[in-house]
Structures are given as structure tokens and as C-alpha cells.
Amino acid sequence: MSAAPWLALLGVALLSFSGSQALKCQWGTNEAVQNVSQLPLTWTPGWATCVPGAGCQDTAILIVSGPQVNLVLSKGCTLAEDHEACVIQHRAGPGLAVISYTHVCRHGDYCNDLSTSALLWSPPPSTVPGTVRCPVCLSKQDCPETAPQQMCPVGHSHCYSGVLRLHGGGIISKLRVQGCMPEPGCHLLNGTKEIGPVSVSEDCSSKPDTLICHRGTMLVQSNSHEEPQEWTTHWSESCNPGQMCQETLLLIDAGHRILLVGSKGCVPEGRGETQAVSLHAGHPGVLVASYVHFCASDLCNQAQSSSVLLDDLPPPAAPEPGGLQCPSCVDMFGSCNESSRLITCPQGTMGCYDGSLALSGGGVSATVNIQSCLTSSFSSFVNDTQNLGIFSVAEIPKDREADSAPGAHSLSGAAPATSLWVVGLALALCAGDMVLAANSISP
């Protein structure tokens, strides 16, 4: 059978260190369910320049069930040791089959040059049909209750139904699998846990209920919230049973300076599906708002930018100016005393605020320093809320004498200022494996 053109993988160019030797490798990832009749498949990858010392890796995985095949591809740079090209039949078939190809090399540019599935699989010889029929299915979605059935070959008297998870090397996949097996149980992979850079596992429970979610944190300080900030992540994680995906974005705007704190990942049990933008209680000079999204499907926490929050904010008000000036600042990377700007407070201001919000959860542990005007109606930046999405929030005030507030400037005999001490800075972030983007697939 002639080779069928299949896919083009996105090319990526990475910077290498000046003056150092670095390999160029074929680069890209992709996955798609195809008809077995279209095998062998061919592909054209992109390329990347690796960091010095890295090698090139090739990984291909074929999963065959009846008339369908799922081909998984991962190419790119790796720090793994060299090994010769290797084809392994994790399960040879007939019936369900899983075959892999792995190769790590450093002997020349673009040495990870696998370009066809022909090395992995060829049609099996004819088999004698048995007496058992099993549904056959390969799908990223749930297998239909009316999935096509296949007469299993002699010696295959059990029907397999499970979920294969593949994670790593740029691949994030959850594949539903049904087909014929020679023995009962959840043994499609025959104990295989790693194929090249890809971790593999299977789940044959009646209702697999674990999700894959985007994971990562974002911290951005900017001079304006009018320009949306990118909010994507190159990492993912498998949740525990019953958990959901979440994405939480918190905005603190001090007028001339903003802070965005974002988190994506799994969320503990007990949350319902929701998506909301909330404007929290604040006071002149500071705006606090949040976007919270809990959802229950794979990779559903997929907001791309801060516009999911900014587009729903009301236009800023223009209160009547009063006679007091106060420092205005929001900062979590230093001291507000170093980046404050004096602003004219509105009428009704009773003094200046100098305090902090402690945030924890979702991979973030931080103290946000805030300075602004203080009105008589002020009680809390977050209206005494203790949780904003995945974040636990605690305001940390410490009163001191009104007339000792640094940076408070009375313009016309205004009331003396009251302020709160800043209590320091702590910051901790999560990290994870990179996920590569893949182009769409066409047969």
C-alpha cells in the first residue's frame, strides 16, 4: 500500500548558546485516530535547535482495534541517553495491538528521522473466527453504546474496555479503547509504564472519572489593565478521582499599576461547575476583581488571556476630588515605598491605607502590598471574603497612630491619616513539563 500524506507538524526554533555546539532535531507532536486502511501513514515534522548536550528523540505509538488505529507522535530534543531505534510489541494482537518505536541519537542533525508508520505495523494474517463478539472503539470521547462489534479470533474470548492515558513528550491524551483480548483484566499495556518520554497508564473501572487539566501559575505586574495579558500554560496534570479543573484570575488595580495573579489546575472535591466574574468591595484608588471557573471535562480550564476578566469590568468612576493625597501602590516583588505614586483622594477620604493581602492555594503563596486612600466606609478589599476561586485570602492589617502615616499629605487641613504596616513578601510557584502545540490533522 502506498504511503498516505498525513500531517505537518509545527516547526519551532529555539535559541542555542552562542559559540556552543547544538544539534538540530526534527520537532513536533500529534495524535489522531485513523482507519487501518490508510496505513502506512507519513508525516513531515518541524525542527528545533536544542541546547548544547541535548540529543534528538523519536517516539511513535500505534494502538490498533479492529478497523481503527491511533497514532501518537513525539519528536524533539531530549537529555536522555542515546539508544538505537527500537520497536516493541507491547501487545501484538490479533485483536487489540499496541506497538511502539523509540530512538535517541546525537550523531548528526535531524537524526530522529522516522517519517512513516511502516516500521511499526503491517496487516496481520487471516485468523479463524471464534464465538465471541466484542465492541471495537478508539475515541477521545466516550465510546458509543452502539459501537460496532467484531467477531473475535479464536483464543480471544474476552472484551476489553478501558481508558489509556498518555502524558509527556508534548502529549496529553486520554483514549477510550474497546476490543478483543485473550484474557480478562486490565492488561492491554502488559505492565508498560514509559514509552520514550511518554508516561502511559490504563484504567478499566466502569466509569473512569479522573480528568486532565491545564496547570500553571501567572504573576504579572503592569501599568495598565486595558491591554490583556496572555494566560496560557505549557503544563498539565492528571487529577485525583472526583476532582475538577479550575482557573482563577485575581486583579488588583491601584490606578497607575496593576497586579494579575492566575492559577490553573485541579480543584478538590465538593465544587460545582461555575464560571463568574466578581467585582469585590474596595475603595477609591484600588479595584479588586476576580474570574473563577470550575469545570468537569478534560482541559476545560483553557482561558487564553486576562480578557475573560477585563472585558466584564465596569468603566472606572470619576469621583469628586478631595483635599488629601496618599501613596498609591500594589506590589508583590518589593516594597510599596519604592514604587508608590501620590494620588489625590476623593471627597470623604479619612486617611491613607498601607497594608497587605495574603494569598495561598493553586500553586501560589504570596503577600501583596497595597497602598491607597482610606474612606470611612472601608471594611475590607475583598468584602471579608476568605476564598476567591482556588485562592485563600486573608487581609493582614496592623493599626498604628493616624498622624504617623508615611506619605500622607494634607492639602487643606484634611483629617490625619490612618495606615497599616506592610508585612513582607513570600512567593512560591509550581512548574511542570512542557507541552508542545500540534497542528490539525488531515488524512
PDB file of C-alpha atoms in Angstrom, residues 246-250 263 267-268 271 274 276 278 280 290-294 360-362 385-393:
ATOM      1  CA  GLN A 246     -10.137  25.192  37.815  1.00  0.00           C
ATOM      2  CA  GLU A 247      -8.807  28.519  36.634  1.00  0.00           C
ATOM      3  CA  THR A 248      -8.762  31.557  38.907  1.00  0.00           C
ATOM      4  CA  LEU A 249      -7.582  35.068  37.979  1.00  0.00           C
ATOM      5  CA  LEU A 250      -7.306  37.881  40.529  1.00  0.00           C
ATOM      6  CA  SER A 263      -3.791  29.723  38.660  1.00  0.00           C
ATOM      7  CA  VAL A 267      -9.521  21.602  42.377  1.00  0.00           C
ATOM      8  CA  PRO A 268     -10.535  19.485  45.391  1.00  0.00           C
ATOM      9  CA  ARG A 271     -17.088  22.219  43.984  1.00  0.00           C
ATOM     10  CA  THR A 274     -19.338  27.532  37.712  1.00  0.00           C
ATOM     11  CA  ALA A 276     -18.191  34.030  37.109  1.00  0.00           C
ATOM     12  CA  SER A 278     -16.901  39.250  40.560  1.00  0.00           C
ATOM     13  CA  HIS A 280     -15.218  42.836  45.160  1.00  0.00           C
ATOM     14  CA  SER A 290     -11.743  38.015  40.128  1.00  0.00           C
ATOM     15  CA  TYR A 291     -12.577  35.482  37.431  1.00  0.00           C
ATOM     16  CA  VAL A 292     -13.369  31.947  38.673  1.00  0.00           C
ATOM     17  CA  HIS A 293     -14.068  28.886  36.507  1.00  0.00           C
ATOM     18  CA  PHE A 294     -14.650  25.324  37.763  1.00  0.00           C
ATOM     19  CA  SER A 360      -2.394  30.952  49.147  1.00  0.00           C
ATOM     20  CA  GLY A 361      -3.518  27.987  47.077  1.00  0.00           C
ATOM     21  CA  GLY A 362      -3.336  26.859  43.472  1.00  0.00           C
ATOM     22  CA  THR A 385     -14.306  37.045  51.557  1.00  0.00           C
ATOM     23  CA  GLN A 386     -11.984  34.215  52.611  1.00  0.00           C
ATOM     24  CA  ASN A 387     -11.847  32.364  49.278  1.00  0.00           C
ATOM     25  CA  LEU A 388     -11.565  33.625  45.702  1.00  0.00           C
ATOM     26  CA  GLY A 389     -11.718  30.547  43.489  1.00  0.00           C
ATOM     27  CA  ILE A 390      -8.713  28.394  44.413  1.00  0.00           C
ATOM     28  CA  PHE A 391      -7.116  31.201  46.456  1.00  0.00           C
ATOM     29  CA  SER A 392      -7.486  31.567  50.198  1.00  0.00           C
ATOM     30  CA  VAL A 393      -7.364  35.291  51.041  1.00  0.00           C
TER      31      VAL A 393
END
